[in-house]
């Protein structure tokens, strides 16, 4: 393995993170939040200090393969989380390091699960950093690095990084050059975030809340800066957030096609239609299920739409406490948690594309039982899907279920209700944030033991990176010399 | 520039690598998934799986928004079909590889009818390259510029030669014709020498000279070798056929060894004046009985690189003074360079150079585009030919006053047919053809690229004040 190259990329990421810590530092100075400023300075110093390691061992060759791609991505997420947790811990805003780490991992993985009981008491600069981790983690830390600097010029090796970090069963570049592909993705991302900030400002939301809410929506994260999440905002603002949550849950390739004016290809995109179908179906079911709880059907629809969008795109904002909703609605929401958003979006979960592939493969296999000699291929978006991809989806699902079961077992040590135990794992693994019961939208994760918080942090990372990069770290063969 | 390449075979992959390195957006189309996977992981390119000659696949590869399509699959007909579809889709330039000798003769007719920008035939290019090398056996490589009036030739300093131990300034004196040594390959290093440079045994010199002085140069430097009258060609493929045609036309005796009896019959029919031997050319007994030691030159053109290498090494051992080896896979070039294999021809490289030259000229918006491009020193240096026009900077400035980028040399200036091997007092004039030698990492698209940029910025500022 090209360890030097791994180290080189990690140090590069540390320097990028150090630069990204400067804006919150400025906020801390402007707001005279001395302890927070000290925390940011400490984190920046630690990052720059650690990144000096790269001077010791420069890579001899900038060549790397799939193995290094997985390792770079997995380690990079560990590194950014650990250093990103420093401001919370050093400033004393979150006294325990495990809690700080949980909060930061939850931020970068765009989960939005919090251990804070009183968000409003936090310094503004730390709240900004907390929301910004969502924004950065949504599109990917390494994709960000690829967008701002050409990592290995003219080499296709960076494809291994993109594949390891980007969600979805099939990852492709938008344009021939990786650097340009990453730039286009981030351009779309920045553009949509800015649009949302403007629309929120237009609705009278203060600047700081607008920016942090937009970060939380764009990354499909879900950290709010108020204790009651989105409940105290006006219906207009809530609707803006609903629409943008749905948009950020769409595969970004669709927006690229939109810019390229290839409307026909958008219409033929099966994942998009299944996503919209599931979304609308769930909204309608829940609207009628919760009708008695609201004054009229409009209000019922408004809240159902917000909650469904929030859960399916794995954002995790809330306008009402859906924990008190009827059992049918709650169950629908838990199912949506697992299904998740589209592949290639900032959302988490199993991804609609995988659900579609699994469905088609299942139908094909059943047909094959009836006609054993029939030959059938799986097609999606008018293109034949390779058997390797289908097999990849199956092994993903197997690993997913296995890890979920082990996690549930480990969390059950806390002796909470089954609902709390299961939904906390489901919520963290799919990067949503709120679950049901204790961890419901108005609750939080502070009651869990330190060990449970570490397990849930690991689940969040496993869920965000879609299991395999994290698994690679545990396989001994990865670390052996070639 | 956006370029679609159909067929990721030998030529296709050489082209993909070179063009991606030059900063173009490349989309590779191939029907073999394994090849595509390798391409996307090794190079920063996009790949499309499928038959490149179908409309659907070309639409997927976004050929209608591409600037150029290069069809380099193994089948001529598919290549032509690819180009027709691309043209219909609105791709402004298309290049096809056409290698069938039956089509080759109607190249120009087809070219106009199908609206092709260019056709390349790797075998034909290789054959003419080999033919040129056989004309002057003293040179290991010949690259011609300025419509053939100037050449850069490769000369090896042999142990017994009178060049060993001489300084370059002395070489210029003994040569008695105007020449310029633009690069020296010593072991693994490439040097750009000055007058005090001392020549060692086994150095390989790259010399710029006027074509009409070549014979004199050989004579004065004592490099003369026997003129080639008998050539043995091992392997009877397309290159061998084209080469034999050229050689026979210039009065050289050709003996061709081919293993396949049917191919032998075909060759015997097409080349009545050549001697066709039906035998396995990799057998020592066959080579000996056909008198390998008495031939003036041996050209190995079988389809297997390893066979070519072994036969060439044996020919060198048997004392043949000129041995030319065809190699498809050039990545091991430095390994066999010093083992009796000094003259190597690679059809895919010749072909890809030809296309790269076209692409660079296309890429160029200004008039002073590249006329020719040659790779020398095993691909580590490039020799390029430009035409100086109104947009060229520093016209009329003497070369001593010009600041060029590092590792760039003006090797020759051709002015209205007159060849100037430049000294400090010469200058570039409007309409001159300038030949520039540079290391291959520096990519020169334009004559102005050779000037040191710092000075350009300075000039720019001056212009605004």
mmCIF file of C-alpha atoms in Angstrom, chain A residues 173 175-176 383, chain B residues 2-9 11-17 19-20 24-33 35-41 43-52 57-58 60-63 66 68-70 72-73:
data_model
loop_
_atom_site.group_PDB
_atom_site.id
_atom_site.type_symbol
_atom_site.label_atom_id
_atom_site.label_comp_id
_atom_site.label_asym_id
_atom_site.label_seq_id
_atom_site.Cartn_x
_atom_site.Cartn_y
_atom_site.Cartn_z
ATOM 1 C CA UNK A 173 -18.097 11.394 -13.286
ATOM 2 C CA UNK A 175 -17.559 15.303 -17.236
ATOM 3 C CA UNK A 176 -14.265 13.688 -18.289
ATOM 4 C CA UNK A 383 -29.252 1.091 -19.506
ATOM 5 C CA UNK B 2 -13.479 17.688 -26.056
ATOM 6 C CA UNK B 3 -12.313 14.582 -27.880
ATOM 7 C CA UNK B 4 -14.043 11.240 -28.311
ATOM 8 C CA UNK B 5 -11.825 8.236 -28.977
ATOM 9 C CA UNK B 6 -13.453 5.080 -30.272
ATOM 10 C CA UNK B 7 -11.473 1.911 -29.641
ATOM 11 C CA UNK B 8 -9.109 1.648 -26.710
ATOM 12 C CA UNK B 9 -6.572 -0.644 -28.344
ATOM 13 C CA UNK B 11 -3.267 3.285 -30.840
ATOM 14 C CA UNK B 12 -6.334 4.329 -28.869
ATOM 15 C CA UNK B 13 -4.706 3.988 -25.476
ATOM 16 C CA UNK B 14 -1.477 5.691 -26.584
ATOM 17 C CA UNK B 15 -3.578 8.571 -27.863
ATOM 18 C CA UNK B 16 -5.776 8.713 -24.770
ATOM 19 C CA UNK B 17 -2.764 8.974 -22.520
ATOM 20 C CA UNK B 19 -4.151 13.775 -25.199
ATOM 21 C CA UNK B 20 -5.342 13.575 -21.585
ATOM 22 C CA UNK B 24 -8.109 17.732 -23.270
ATOM 23 C CA UNK B 25 -11.398 16.283 -22.055
ATOM 24 C CA UNK B 26 -11.414 12.729 -23.315
ATOM 25 C CA UNK B 27 -14.310 10.317 -23.662
ATOM 26 C CA UNK B 28 -13.233 6.783 -24.530
ATOM 27 C CA UNK B 29 -15.705 4.438 -26.214
ATOM 28 C CA UNK B 30 -15.074 0.709 -26.350
ATOM 29 C CA UNK B 31 -17.097 -2.479 -26.256
ATOM 30 C CA UNK B 32 -14.694 -4.195 -23.865
ATOM 31 C CA UNK B 33 -15.524 -3.367 -20.267
ATOM 32 C CA UNK B 35 -10.236 -2.182 -21.029
ATOM 33 C CA UNK B 36 -12.479 0.711 -20.048
ATOM 34 C CA UNK B 37 -12.099 -0.014 -16.354
ATOM 35 C CA UNK B 38 -8.333 0.137 -16.701
ATOM 36 C CA UNK B 39 -8.578 3.372 -18.646
ATOM 37 C CA UNK B 40 -10.786 5.151 -16.128
ATOM 38 C CA UNK B 41 -8.639 4.117 -13.206
ATOM 39 C CA UNK B 43 -6.293 8.301 -16.538
ATOM 40 C CA UNK B 44 -8.578 11.212 -15.832
ATOM 41 C CA UNK B 45 -11.039 10.387 -18.613
ATOM 42 C CA UNK B 46 -14.664 9.400 -19.008
ATOM 43 C CA UNK B 47 -15.621 6.077 -20.566
ATOM 44 C CA UNK B 48 -18.688 4.870 -22.420
ATOM 45 C CA UNK B 49 -19.365 1.215 -22.972
ATOM 46 C CA UNK B 50 -20.821 0.083 -26.271
ATOM 47 C CA UNK B 51 -20.371 -0.048 -29.997
ATOM 48 C CA UNK B 52 -18.949 3.302 -31.071
ATOM 49 C CA UNK B 57 -23.588 5.169 -27.955
ATOM 50 C CA UNK B 58 -22.273 8.276 -29.665
ATOM 51 C CA UNK B 60 -24.271 8.859 -24.754
ATOM 52 C CA UNK B 61 -20.684 9.975 -25.263
ATOM 53 C CA UNK B 62 -21.979 13.417 -26.238
ATOM 54 C CA UNK B 63 -20.163 13.322 -29.563
ATOM 55 C CA UNK B 66 -17.198 17.160 -29.066
ATOM 56 C CA UNK B 68 -13.034 15.784 -32.575
ATOM 57 C CA UNK B 69 -13.721 12.080 -32.948
ATOM 58 C CA UNK B 70 -10.881 9.652 -33.466
ATOM 59 C CA UNK B 72 -9.113 3.729 -33.892
ATOM 60 C CA UNK B 73 -10.822 0.353 -33.678
#
